[in-house]
Amino acid sequence: MAIKHFLQLSDFTLDEFEYVIERAHLIKRKFKQYEPYHPLMDRTLVMVFEKNSTRTRLSFEAGMHQLGGAAIYLNTRDSQLGRGEPVEDAGQVMSRMCDIIMVRTFGQDIIERFAAYSRVPVINGLTNEHHPCQILADIFTFIEHRGAIAGKTVAWIGDANNMLYSWLQAAQIFCFHVNVSTPKGYDINPALVAADNTHYTLFANPADACNGAHLVNTDVWTSMGYEEENAARVKAFDGWIVDSAKMARARPDALFMHCLPAHRGEEVAADVIDGPQSVVWDEAENRLHVQKALLEYLVLGRL
Ligand code: CP
Ligand code: NVA
């Protein structure tokens, strides 16, 4: 049987997402009721980190433990990956010793090469091009607060980064629209968007992109791996802060999301991220619940 990986959102059908989301609701309920649920007893997750993390590591490690399994943390610094062991070899070896693997790395090509040599499912825990687990959590959070996301408008204000490319894939799968505003010189790379994706509109003015939005979303101006561009980005992104004036252009009941970590006063004003429309803490917590459902699905299939 072909192994199912989760390297980008387009690896799953809407039907599969609906299943995983339904399981995530159930698994979250069990967690809240302190009801033990151990479908992954004796299973092992290996987590490979080539970039920093708080939420992704914690949610996968705690999640695997809560499902009855174990999680092992490896990073570039103290594994042989840091000394040049090919990812193809690492994929072969790790997948012979464990049941599922999560990788956070740089280029999408690296995780694809890793997965091609893995005997077990591989999950993308963030690459330069995609952050599918985060968008799955964001959609779950939206559904919890506002119901179905189909037909809704999401405003993306900021960098054309991994988060945005995953939002654009999600828009096509879940049938919603993304209003995108990125500063000049930091536009979408068309090679990273499906040619038939009609689910987004580009706006030169970030405030205009917020008009009528059900959800306003932003992220850091400088993603991991691009640190040397930081000074130039701070200049170019001037005016792209999500502040109360931009939130006022969205629907009165619009939500604000940010995958975190955030920089108050840079991409988002403190009164927005800490204000009543912000759901960033639910969004962060939901990484745990959706990823537990994802782990269950990838290891055990439909139950
Ligand atoms: N949002 C997110 O992926 O956070 P970490 O970088 O802390 O894992
Ligand atoms: N776009 C950010 C997300 C961090 C969770 C980055 O890649 O650094």
PDB file of C-alpha atoms and ligand atoms in Angstrom:
ATOM      1  CA  MET A   1       0.000   0.000   0.000  1.00  0.00           C
ATOM      2  CA  ALA A   2       1.283   3.496  -0.850  1.00  0.00           C
ATOM      3  CA  ILE A   3       2.369   5.476   2.198  1.00  0.00           C
ATOM      4  CA  LYS A   4       0.414   8.636   2.894  1.00  0.00           C
ATOM      5  CA  HIS A   5       2.572  11.679   3.627  1.00  0.00           C
ATOM      6  CA  PHE A   6       1.458  15.172   4.680  1.00  0.00           C
ATOM      7  CA  LEU A   7       4.036  17.395   3.005  1.00  0.00           C
ATOM      8  CA  GLN A   8       1.606  20.084   1.864  1.00  0.00           C
ATOM      9  CA  LEU A   9      -2.143  20.590   2.140  1.00  0.00           C
ATOM     10  CA  SER A  10      -2.700  19.454  -1.441  1.00  0.00           C
ATOM     11  CA  ASP A  11      -1.640  15.933  -0.351  1.00  0.00           C
ATOM     12  CA  PHE A  12      -5.113  15.488   1.234  1.00  0.00           C
ATOM     13  CA  THR A  13      -8.611  15.665  -0.253  1.00  0.00           C
ATOM     14  CA  LEU A  14     -11.413  17.708   1.296  1.00  0.00           C
ATOM     15  CA  ASP A  15     -12.959  14.426   2.424  1.00  0.00           C
ATOM     16  CA  GLU A  16      -9.767  13.490   4.291  1.00  0.00           C
ATOM     17  CA  PHE A  17      -9.615  16.924   5.951  1.00  0.00           C
ATOM     18  CA  GLU A  18     -13.242  16.642   7.009  1.00  0.00           C
ATOM     19  CA  TYR A  19     -12.445  13.292   8.610  1.00  0.00           C
ATOM     20  CA  VAL A  20      -9.341  14.615  10.399  1.00  0.00           C
ATOM     21  CA  ILE A  21     -11.222  17.704  11.622  1.00  0.00           C
ATOM     22  CA  GLU A  22     -14.059  15.551  12.969  1.00  0.00           C
ATOM     23  CA  ARG A  23     -11.494  13.376  14.804  1.00  0.00           C
ATOM     24  CA  ALA A  24      -9.765  16.507  16.128  1.00  0.00           C
ATOM     25  CA  HIS A  25     -13.060  17.675  17.694  1.00  0.00           C
ATOM     26  CA  LEU A  26     -13.476  14.272  19.352  1.00  0.00           C
ATOM     27  CA  ILE A  27      -9.850  14.045  20.502  1.00  0.00           C
ATOM     28  CA  LYS A  28     -10.037  17.590  21.906  1.00  0.00           C
ATOM     29  CA  ARG A  29     -13.180  16.694  23.871  1.00  0.00           C
ATOM     30  CA  LYS A  30     -11.433  13.665  25.379  1.00  0.00           C
ATOM     31  CA  PHE A  31      -8.425  15.807  26.310  1.00  0.00           C
ATOM     32  CA  LYS A  32     -10.630  18.411  28.004  1.00  0.00           C
ATOM     33  CA  GLN A  33     -12.414  15.670  29.974  1.00  0.00           C
ATOM     34  CA  TYR A  34      -9.107  14.039  31.046  1.00  0.00           C
ATOM     35  CA  GLU A  35     -10.265  10.882  29.281  1.00  0.00           C
ATOM     36  CA  PRO A  36      -7.276   8.675  28.422  1.00  0.00           C
ATOM     37  CA  TYR A  37      -7.065   7.847  24.720  1.00  0.00           C
ATOM     38  CA  HIS A  38      -4.122   5.703  23.630  1.00  0.00           C
ATOM     39  CA  PRO A  39      -4.608   4.537  20.032  1.00  0.00           C
ATOM     40  CA  LEU A  40      -0.858   4.910  19.337  1.00  0.00           C
ATOM     41  CA  MET A  41       0.378   2.745  22.219  1.00  0.00           C
ATOM     42  CA  ASP A  42       3.949   1.555  21.551  1.00  0.00           C
ATOM     43  CA  ARG A  43       4.239   3.747  18.434  1.00  0.00           C
ATOM     44  CA  THR A  44       7.122   6.162  18.023  1.00  0.00           C
ATOM     45  CA  LEU A  45       7.282   9.573  16.360  1.00  0.00           C
ATOM     46  CA  VAL A  46      10.669  10.957  15.355  1.00  0.00           C
ATOM     47  CA  MET A  47      10.812  14.752  15.078  1.00  0.00           C
ATOM     48  CA  VAL A  48      13.634  16.252  13.022  1.00  0.00           C
ATOM     49  CA  PHE A  49      14.218  19.968  13.531  1.00  0.00           C
ATOM     50  CA  GLU A  50      16.560  21.980  11.331  1.00  0.00           C
ATOM     51  CA  LYS A  51      15.003  25.250  12.557  1.00  0.00           C
ATOM     52  CA  ASN A  52      13.862  26.518  15.969  1.00  0.00           C
ATOM     53  CA  SER A  53      10.421  25.735  17.381  1.00  0.00           C
ATOM     54  CA  THR A  54       8.294  26.067  20.489  1.00  0.00           C
ATOM     55  CA  ARG A  55       4.733  25.201  19.443  1.00  0.00           C
ATOM     56  CA  THR A  56       5.474  22.549  16.836  1.00  0.00           C
ATOM     57  CA  ARG A  57       7.814  20.584  19.064  1.00  0.00           C
ATOM     58  CA  LEU A  58       5.606  20.863  22.107  1.00  0.00           C
ATOM     59  CA  SER A  59       2.362  19.982  20.324  1.00  0.00           C
ATOM     60  CA  PHE A  60       3.818  16.951  18.541  1.00  0.00           C
ATOM     61  CA  GLU A  61       5.716  15.704  21.586  1.00  0.00           C
ATOM     62  CA  ALA A  62       2.861  16.196  24.060  1.00  0.00           C
ATOM     63  CA  GLY A  63       0.349  14.937  21.483  1.00  0.00           C
ATOM     64  CA  MET A  64       2.212  11.714  20.820  1.00  0.00           C
ATOM     65  CA  HIS A  65       2.567  11.106  24.576  1.00  0.00           C
ATOM     66  CA  GLN A  66      -1.161  11.726  25.097  1.00  0.00           C
ATOM     67  CA  LEU A  67      -1.979   9.219  22.340  1.00  0.00           C
ATOM     68  CA  GLY A  68      -0.011   6.554  24.219  1.00  0.00           C
ATOM     69  CA  GLY A  69       3.132   6.706  22.104  1.00  0.00           C
ATOM     70  CA  ALA A  70       6.589   8.211  22.388  1.00  0.00           C
ATOM     71  CA  ALA A  71       8.303  11.090  20.594  1.00  0.00           C
ATOM     72  CA  ILE A  72      12.019  11.500  19.960  1.00  0.00           C
ATOM     73  CA  TYR A  73      13.519  14.921  19.258  1.00  0.00           C
ATOM     74  CA  LEU A  74      16.465  15.223  16.876  1.00  0.00           C
ATOM     75  CA  ASN A  75      18.015  18.442  15.664  1.00  0.00           C
ATOM     76  CA  THR A  76      20.614  19.302  13.064  1.00  0.00           C
ATOM     77  CA  ARG A  77      23.195  20.305  15.655  1.00  0.00           C
ATOM     78  CA  ASP A  78      23.498  16.982  17.417  1.00  0.00           C
ATOM     79  CA  SER A  79      22.388  14.482  14.771  1.00  0.00           C
ATOM     80  CA  GLN A  80      24.480  13.302  11.816  1.00  0.00           C
ATOM     81  CA  LEU A  81      22.356  15.531   9.529  1.00  0.00           C
ATOM     82  CA  GLY A  82      24.496  18.411  10.793  1.00  0.00           C
ATOM     83  CA  ARG A  83      27.605  16.589   9.611  1.00  0.00           C
ATOM     84  CA  GLY A  84      26.307  16.063   6.099  1.00  0.00           C
ATOM     85  CA  GLU A  85      24.541  12.681   6.219  1.00  0.00           C
ATOM     86  CA  PRO A  86      22.282  12.658   3.122  1.00  0.00           C
ATOM     87  CA  VAL A  87      18.572  13.135   3.874  1.00  0.00           C
ATOM     88  CA  GLU A  88      17.834  10.093   1.721  1.00  0.00           C
ATOM     89  CA  ASP A  89      19.922   7.941   4.105  1.00  0.00           C
ATOM     90  CA  ALA A  90      18.377   9.577   7.153  1.00  0.00           C
ATOM     91  CA  GLY A  91      14.894   8.899   5.762  1.00  0.00           C
ATOM     92  CA  GLN A  92      15.706   5.218   5.235  1.00  0.00           C
ATOM     93  CA  VAL A  93      17.213   4.705   8.679  1.00  0.00           C
ATOM     94  CA  MET A  94      14.707   6.672  10.753  1.00  0.00           C
ATOM     95  CA  SER A  95      11.746   5.044   9.038  1.00  0.00           C
ATOM     96  CA  ARG A  96      13.045   1.572   9.962  1.00  0.00           C
ATOM     97  CA  MET A  97      13.007   2.443  13.641  1.00  0.00           C
ATOM     98  CA  CYS A  98       9.795   4.377  14.097  1.00  0.00           C
ATOM     99  CA  ASP A  99       6.183   4.625  12.929  1.00  0.00           C
ATOM    100  CA  ILE A 100       5.912   8.225  11.801  1.00  0.00           C
ATOM    101  CA  ILE A 101       8.259  11.175  11.214  1.00  0.00           C
ATOM    102  CA  MET A 102       7.845  14.948  11.426  1.00  0.00           C
ATOM    103  CA  VAL A 103      10.407  17.170   9.704  1.00  0.00           C
ATOM    104  CA  ARG A 104      10.966  20.938   9.994  1.00  0.00           C
ATOM    105  CA  THR A 105      13.525  22.059   7.456  1.00  0.00           C
ATOM    106  CA  PHE A 106      14.447  24.627   4.805  1.00  0.00           C
ATOM    107  CA  GLY A 107      13.512  23.821   1.171  1.00  0.00           C
ATOM    108  CA  GLN A 108      10.430  21.734   0.355  1.00  0.00           C
ATOM    109  CA  ASP A 109      12.721  19.639  -1.865  1.00  0.00           C
ATOM    110  CA  ILE A 110      14.544  18.416   1.274  1.00  0.00           C
ATOM    111  CA  ILE A 111      11.390  17.010   2.911  1.00  0.00           C
ATOM    112  CA  GLU A 112      10.296  15.526  -0.421  1.00  0.00           C
ATOM    113  CA  ARG A 113      13.617  13.705  -0.795  1.00  0.00           C
ATOM    114  CA  PHE A 114      13.369  12.539   2.812  1.00  0.00           C
ATOM    115  CA  ALA A 115       9.812  11.246   2.289  1.00  0.00           C
ATOM    116  CA  ALA A 116      10.716   9.474  -0.946  1.00  0.00           C
ATOM    117  CA  TYR A 117      13.057   7.234   1.071  1.00  0.00           C
ATOM    118  CA  SER A 118      10.819   6.774   4.105  1.00  0.00           C
ATOM    119  CA  ARG A 119       8.848   3.590   4.797  1.00  0.00           C
ATOM    120  CA  VAL A 120       6.509   5.493   7.143  1.00  0.00           C
ATOM    121  CA  PRO A 121       4.406   8.667   6.838  1.00  0.00           C
ATOM    122  CA  VAL A 122       6.253  11.996   6.923  1.00  0.00           C
ATOM    123  CA  ILE A 123       4.623  15.211   8.185  1.00  0.00           C
ATOM    124  CA  ASN A 124       5.788  18.694   7.212  1.00  0.00           C
ATOM    125  CA  GLY A 125       6.368  20.647  10.434  1.00  0.00           C
ATOM    126  CA  LEU A 126       7.294  23.755   8.342  1.00  0.00           C
ATOM    127  CA  THR A 127       9.447  24.325   5.304  1.00  0.00           C
ATOM    128  CA  ASN A 128      10.325  27.578   3.522  1.00  0.00           C
ATOM    129  CA  GLU A 129       7.352  26.963   1.209  1.00  0.00           C
ATOM    130  CA  HIS A 130       4.627  25.411   3.401  1.00  0.00           C
ATOM    131  CA  HIS A 131       3.280  25.161   6.953  1.00  0.00           C
ATOM    132  CA  PRO A 132       0.322  22.796   6.509  1.00  0.00           C
ATOM    133  CA  CYS A 133      -0.111  21.796  10.190  1.00  0.00           C
ATOM    134  CA  GLN A 134      -0.521  25.452  11.162  1.00  0.00           C
ATOM    135  CA  ILE A 135      -3.181  26.132   8.527  1.00  0.00           C
ATOM    136  CA  LEU A 136      -5.039  22.981   9.538  1.00  0.00           C
ATOM    137  CA  ALA A 137      -5.091  24.328  13.117  1.00  0.00           C
ATOM    138  CA  ASP A 138      -6.174  27.765  11.859  1.00  0.00           C
ATOM    139  CA  ILE A 139      -9.087  26.320   9.897  1.00  0.00           C
ATOM    140  CA  PHE A 140     -10.120  24.183  12.877  1.00  0.00           C
ATOM    141  CA  THR A 141     -10.003  27.319  15.056  1.00  0.00           C
ATOM    142  CA  PHE A 142     -12.084  29.286  12.560  1.00  0.00           C
ATOM    143  CA  ILE A 143     -14.692  26.492  12.454  1.00  0.00           C
ATOM    144  CA  GLU A 144     -14.858  26.383  16.268  1.00  0.00           C
ATOM    145  CA  HIS A 145     -15.527  30.123  16.450  1.00  0.00           C
ATOM    146  CA  ARG A 146     -17.529  30.826  13.300  1.00  0.00           C
ATOM    147  CA  GLY A 147     -18.606  27.563  11.626  1.00  0.00           C
ATOM    148  CA  ALA A 148     -17.740  26.470   8.083  1.00  0.00           C
ATOM    149  CA  ILE A 149     -14.995  28.397   6.287  1.00  0.00           C
ATOM    150  CA  ALA A 150     -16.365  27.704   2.784  1.00  0.00           C
ATOM    151  CA  GLY A 151     -17.465  30.931   1.122  1.00  0.00           C
ATOM    152  CA  LYS A 152     -15.620  33.140   3.648  1.00  0.00           C
ATOM    153  CA  THR A 153     -12.855  35.719   3.036  1.00  0.00           C
ATOM    154  CA  VAL A 154      -9.453  35.561   4.700  1.00  0.00           C
ATOM    155  CA  ALA A 155      -7.178  38.641   4.505  1.00  0.00           C
ATOM    156  CA  TRP A 156      -3.463  37.898   4.345  1.00  0.00           C
ATOM    157  CA  ILE A 157      -1.388  40.982   5.224  1.00  0.00           C
ATOM    158  CA  GLY A 158       2.371  40.603   4.983  1.00  0.00           C
ATOM    159  CA  ASP A 159       5.031  38.373   3.509  1.00  0.00           C
ATOM    160  CA  ALA A 160       4.465  35.858   0.712  1.00  0.00           C
ATOM    161  CA  ASN A 161       5.774  33.066   2.900  1.00  0.00           C
ATOM    162  CA  ASN A 162       5.100  29.439   3.876  1.00  0.00           C
ATOM    163  CA  MET A 163       1.900  30.417   5.711  1.00  0.00           C
ATOM    164  CA  LEU A 164       0.472  32.238   2.703  1.00  0.00           C
ATOM    165  CA  TYR A 165       1.226  29.404   0.253  1.00  0.00           C
ATOM    166  CA  SER A 166      -0.530  26.962   2.582  1.00  0.00           C
ATOM    167  CA  TRP A 167      -3.506  29.347   2.938  1.00  0.00           C
ATOM    168  CA  LEU A 168      -3.770  29.501  -0.858  1.00  0.00           C
ATOM    169  CA  GLN A 169      -3.830  25.706  -1.114  1.00  0.00           C
ATOM    170  CA  ALA A 170      -6.429  25.572   1.658  1.00  0.00           C
ATOM    171  CA  ALA A 171      -8.614  28.127  -0.149  1.00  0.00           C
ATOM    172  CA  GLN A 172      -8.745  25.885  -3.186  1.00  0.00           C
ATOM    173  CA  ILE A 173      -9.540  22.761  -1.141  1.00  0.00           C
ATOM    174  CA  PHE A 174     -12.063  24.294   1.310  1.00  0.00           C
ATOM    175  CA  CYS A 175     -13.497  26.747  -1.207  1.00  0.00           C
ATOM    176  CA  PHE A 176     -12.911  30.143   0.414  1.00  0.00           C
ATOM    177  CA  HIS A 177     -11.164  33.303  -0.801  1.00  0.00           C
ATOM    178  CA  VAL A 178      -7.896  34.960   0.266  1.00  0.00           C
ATOM    179  CA  ASN A 179      -7.328  38.726  -0.125  1.00  0.00           C
ATOM    180  CA  VAL A 180      -3.553  39.023  -0.330  1.00  0.00           C
ATOM    181  CA  SER A 181      -1.500  42.169   0.250  1.00  0.00           C
ATOM    182  CA  THR A 182       2.297  41.862   0.185  1.00  0.00           C
ATOM    183  CA  PRO A 183       4.753  44.770  -0.157  1.00  0.00           C
ATOM    184  CA  LYS A 184       6.430  45.408  -3.506  1.00  0.00           C
ATOM    185  CA  GLY A 185       9.338  43.048  -4.049  1.00  0.00           C
ATOM    186  CA  TYR A 186       7.871  40.450  -1.663  1.00  0.00           C
ATOM    187  CA  ASP A 187       5.100  39.235  -3.953  1.00  0.00           C
ATOM    188  CA  ILE A 188       3.773  35.731  -4.485  1.00  0.00           C
ATOM    189  CA  ASN A 189       6.014  33.370  -6.430  1.00  0.00           C
ATOM    190  CA  PRO A 190       3.597  32.017  -9.091  1.00  0.00           C
ATOM    191  CA  ALA A 191       5.593  28.769  -9.254  1.00  0.00           C
ATOM    192  CA  LEU A 192       4.342  28.005  -5.725  1.00  0.00           C
ATOM    193  CA  VAL A 193       0.642  28.462  -6.531  1.00  0.00           C
ATOM    194  CA  ALA A 194      -1.411  26.037  -8.634  1.00  0.00           C
ATOM    195  CA  ALA A 195      -2.090  27.538 -12.071  1.00  0.00           C
ATOM    196  CA  ASP A 196      -5.830  26.845 -11.683  1.00  0.00           C
ATOM    197  CA  ASN A 197      -6.119  28.474  -8.239  1.00  0.00           C
ATOM    198  CA  THR A 198      -8.682  31.272  -8.634  1.00  0.00           C
ATOM    199  CA  HIS A 199      -9.304  31.581  -4.888  1.00  0.00           C
ATOM    200  CA  TYR A 200      -7.270  34.713  -4.217  1.00  0.00           C
ATOM    201  CA  THR A 201      -7.078  38.402  -5.177  1.00  0.00           C
ATOM    202  CA  LEU A 202      -4.023  40.647  -4.919  1.00  0.00           C
ATOM    203  CA  PHE A 203      -4.276  44.101  -3.291  1.00  0.00           C
ATOM    204  CA  ALA A 204      -1.568  46.800  -3.419  1.00  0.00           C
ATOM    205  CA  ASN A 205      -3.027  48.464  -0.314  1.00  0.00           C
ATOM    206  CA  PRO A 206      -3.147  46.247   2.814  1.00  0.00           C
ATOM    207  CA  ALA A 207      -6.159  48.092   4.277  1.00  0.00           C
ATOM    208  CA  ASP A 208      -8.169  47.373   1.111  1.00  0.00           C
ATOM    209  CA  ALA A 209      -7.358  43.670   1.471  1.00  0.00           C
ATOM    210  CA  CYS A 210      -9.074  43.700   4.882  1.00  0.00           C
ATOM    211  CA  ASN A 211     -12.390  45.001   3.485  1.00  0.00           C
ATOM    212  CA  GLY A 212     -15.209  42.671   4.533  1.00  0.00           C
ATOM    213  CA  ALA A 213     -12.841  39.911   5.691  1.00  0.00           C
ATOM    214  CA  HIS A 214     -14.082  37.241   8.109  1.00  0.00           C
ATOM    215  CA  LEU A 215     -10.522  36.582   9.277  1.00  0.00           C
ATOM    216  CA  VAL A 216      -7.416  38.778   9.212  1.00  0.00           C
ATOM    217  CA  ASN A 217      -4.131  36.916   9.316  1.00  0.00           C
ATOM    218  CA  THR A 218      -0.502  37.994   9.392  1.00  0.00           C
ATOM    219  CA  ASP A 219       2.896  36.555  10.252  1.00  0.00           C
ATOM    220  CA  VAL A 220       6.456  37.710  10.913  1.00  0.00           C
ATOM    221  CA  TRP A 221       8.049  39.872   8.223  1.00  0.00           C
ATOM    222  CA  THR A 222      11.221  37.787   8.323  1.00  0.00           C
ATOM    223  CA  SER A 223      10.789  34.026   8.388  1.00  0.00           C
ATOM    224  CA  MET A 224      13.406  31.621   9.703  1.00  0.00           C
ATOM    225  CA  GLY A 225      16.208  31.233   7.195  1.00  0.00           C
ATOM    226  CA  TYR A 226      15.874  34.803   5.863  1.00  0.00           C
ATOM    227  CA  GLU A 227      17.387  36.635   8.850  1.00  0.00           C
ATOM    228  CA  GLU A 228      20.021  38.471   6.797  1.00  0.00           C
ATOM    229  CA  GLU A 229      17.185  40.275   4.932  1.00  0.00           C
ATOM    230  CA  ASN A 230      15.650  41.615   8.138  1.00  0.00           C
ATOM    231  CA  ALA A 231      16.731  45.278   7.877  1.00  0.00           C
ATOM    232  CA  ALA A 232      15.535  45.567   4.251  1.00  0.00           C
ATOM    233  CA  ARG A 233      12.253  43.861   5.140  1.00  0.00           C
ATOM    234  CA  VAL A 234      11.512  46.196   8.057  1.00  0.00           C
ATOM    235  CA  LYS A 235      11.753  49.089   5.572  1.00  0.00           C
ATOM    236  CA  ALA A 236       9.753  47.432   2.798  1.00  0.00           C
ATOM    237  CA  PHE A 237       6.954  46.272   5.129  1.00  0.00           C
ATOM    238  CA  ASP A 238       6.360  49.733   6.596  1.00  0.00           C
ATOM    239  CA  GLY A 239       2.561  50.196   6.493  1.00  0.00           C
ATOM    240  CA  TRP A 240       1.796  46.449   6.598  1.00  0.00           C
ATOM    241  CA  ILE A 241       1.167  46.338  10.353  1.00  0.00           C
ATOM    242  CA  VAL A 242      -2.243  44.892  11.254  1.00  0.00           C
ATOM    243  CA  ASP A 243      -3.604  47.616  13.511  1.00  0.00           C
ATOM    244  CA  SER A 244      -7.072  48.606  14.695  1.00  0.00           C
ATOM    245  CA  ALA A 245      -7.634  50.797  11.587  1.00  0.00           C
ATOM    246  CA  LYS A 246      -7.134  47.770   9.330  1.00  0.00           C
ATOM    247  CA  MET A 247      -9.248  45.539  11.588  1.00  0.00           C
ATOM    248  CA  ALA A 248     -12.018  48.169  11.330  1.00  0.00           C
ATOM    249  CA  ARG A 249     -12.132  47.531   7.559  1.00  0.00           C
ATOM    250  CA  ALA A 250     -12.928  43.844   8.178  1.00  0.00           C
ATOM    251  CA  ARG A 251     -16.329  42.556   9.280  1.00  0.00           C
ATOM    252  CA  PRO A 252     -17.266  43.609  12.829  1.00  0.00           C
ATOM    253  CA  ASP A 253     -17.103  39.948  13.885  1.00  0.00           C
ATOM    254  CA  ALA A 254     -13.789  39.277  12.082  1.00  0.00           C
ATOM    255  CA  LEU A 255     -11.230  37.138  13.875  1.00  0.00           C
ATOM    256  CA  PHE A 256      -7.511  37.880  14.049  1.00  0.00           C
ATOM    257  CA  MET A 257      -4.953  35.054  13.782  1.00  0.00           C
ATOM    258  CA  HIS A 258      -1.160  34.846  13.888  1.00  0.00           C
ATOM    259  CA  CYS A 259       0.736  31.560  13.942  1.00  0.00           C
ATOM    260  CA  LEU A 260       3.225  32.988  16.488  1.00  0.00           C
ATOM    261  CA  PRO A 261       5.850  33.917  17.505  1.00  0.00           C
ATOM    262  CA  ALA A 262       4.722  37.543  17.008  1.00  0.00           C
ATOM    263  CA  HIS A 263       6.425  40.916  17.145  1.00  0.00           C
ATOM    264  CA  ARG A 264       4.067  43.488  18.674  1.00  0.00           C
ATOM    265  CA  GLY A 265       4.496  46.880  17.007  1.00  0.00           C
ATOM    266  CA  GLU A 266       5.959  45.292  13.868  1.00  0.00           C
ATOM    267  CA  GLU A 267       3.520  43.061  11.919  1.00  0.00           C
ATOM    268  CA  VAL A 268       0.728  43.435  14.479  1.00  0.00           C
ATOM    269  CA  ALA A 269      -0.312  46.124  16.968  1.00  0.00           C
ATOM    270  CA  ALA A 270      -0.490  45.024  20.605  1.00  0.00           C
ATOM    271  CA  ASP A 271      -4.132  46.090  20.916  1.00  0.00           C
ATOM    272  CA  VAL A 272      -5.052  43.779  18.014  1.00  0.00           C
ATOM    273  CA  ILE A 273      -3.164  40.624  19.040  1.00  0.00           C
ATOM    274  CA  ASP A 274      -4.157  41.136  22.679  1.00  0.00           C
ATOM    275  CA  GLY A 275      -7.634  42.445  21.807  1.00  0.00           C
ATOM    276  CA  PRO A 276     -11.079  40.836  21.737  1.00  0.00           C
ATOM    277  CA  GLN A 277     -10.981  39.732  18.077  1.00  0.00           C
ATOM    278  CA  SER A 278      -7.730  37.807  18.509  1.00  0.00           C
ATOM    279  CA  VAL A 279      -7.932  34.015  18.830  1.00  0.00           C
ATOM    280  CA  VAL A 280      -4.174  33.391  18.799  1.00  0.00           C
ATOM    281  CA  TRP A 281      -4.124  31.325  22.011  1.00  0.00           C
ATOM    282  CA  ASP A 282      -6.895  28.996  20.798  1.00  0.00           C
ATOM    283  CA  GLU A 283      -5.043  28.819  17.488  1.00  0.00           C
ATOM    284  CA  ALA A 284      -1.830  27.766  19.236  1.00  0.00           C
ATOM    285  CA  GLU A 285      -3.602  25.214  21.450  1.00  0.00           C
ATOM    286  CA  ASN A 286      -5.379  23.693  18.482  1.00  0.00           C
ATOM    287  CA  ARG A 287      -2.037  22.660  16.979  1.00  0.00           C
ATOM    288  CA  LEU A 288      -2.121  19.932  19.648  1.00  0.00           C
ATOM    289  CA  HIS A 289      -5.597  18.643  18.842  1.00  0.00           C
ATOM    290  CA  VAL A 290      -5.426  18.687  15.040  1.00  0.00           C
ATOM    291  CA  GLN A 291      -1.976  17.097  14.982  1.00  0.00           C
ATOM    292  CA  LYS A 292      -3.133  14.293  17.276  1.00  0.00           C
ATOM    293  CA  ALA A 293      -5.931  13.625  14.767  1.00  0.00           C
ATOM    294  CA  LEU A 294      -3.397  13.807  11.924  1.00  0.00           C
ATOM    295  CA  LEU A 295      -1.018  11.364  13.658  1.00  0.00           C
ATOM    296  CA  GLU A 296      -3.905   8.971  14.316  1.00  0.00           C
ATOM    297  CA  TYR A 297      -5.059   9.147  10.684  1.00  0.00           C
ATOM    298  CA  LEU A 298      -1.607   8.721   9.150  1.00  0.00           C
ATOM    299  CA  VAL A 299      -0.641   5.785  11.386  1.00  0.00           C
ATOM    300  CA  LEU A 300      -3.983   3.955  11.697  1.00  0.00           C
ATOM    301  CA  GLY A 301      -6.082   5.224   8.767  1.00  0.00           C
ATOM    302  CA  ARG A 302      -9.829   5.707   9.216  1.00  0.00           C
ATOM    303  CA  LEU A 303     -11.183   4.135  12.397  1.00  0.00           C
TER     304      LEU A 303
HETATM  305  N1   CP B   1       3.623  28.488  14.788  1.00  0.00           N
HETATM  306  C1   CP B   1       4.694  27.681  14.918  1.00  0.00           C
HETATM  307  O1   CP B   1       4.940  26.786  14.092  1.00  0.00           O
HETATM  308  O2   CP B   1       5.444  27.903  16.027  1.00  0.00           O
HETATM  309  P1   CP B   1       6.867  27.300  16.372  1.00  0.00           P
HETATM  310  O3   CP B   1       7.862  27.888  15.410  1.00  0.00           O
HETATM  311  O4   CP B   1       7.122  27.724  17.793  1.00  0.00           O
HETATM  312  O5   CP B   1       6.814  25.809  16.237  1.00  0.00           O
HETATM  313  N1  NVA B   2       6.745  32.129   8.581  1.00  0.00           N
HETATM  314  C1  NVA B   2       7.361  31.813   9.843  1.00  0.00           C
HETATM  315  C2  NVA B   2       6.471  30.901  10.626  1.00  0.00           C
HETATM  316  C3  NVA B   2       7.012  30.507  11.970  1.00  0.00           C
HETATM  317  C4  NVA B   2       6.136  29.547  12.681  1.00  0.00           C
HETATM  318  C5  NVA B   2       8.712  31.176   9.603  1.00  0.00           C
HETATM  319  O1  NVA B   2       8.823  30.382   8.662  1.00  0.00           O
HETATM  320  O2  NVA B   2       9.649  31.482  10.327  1.00  0.00           O
END
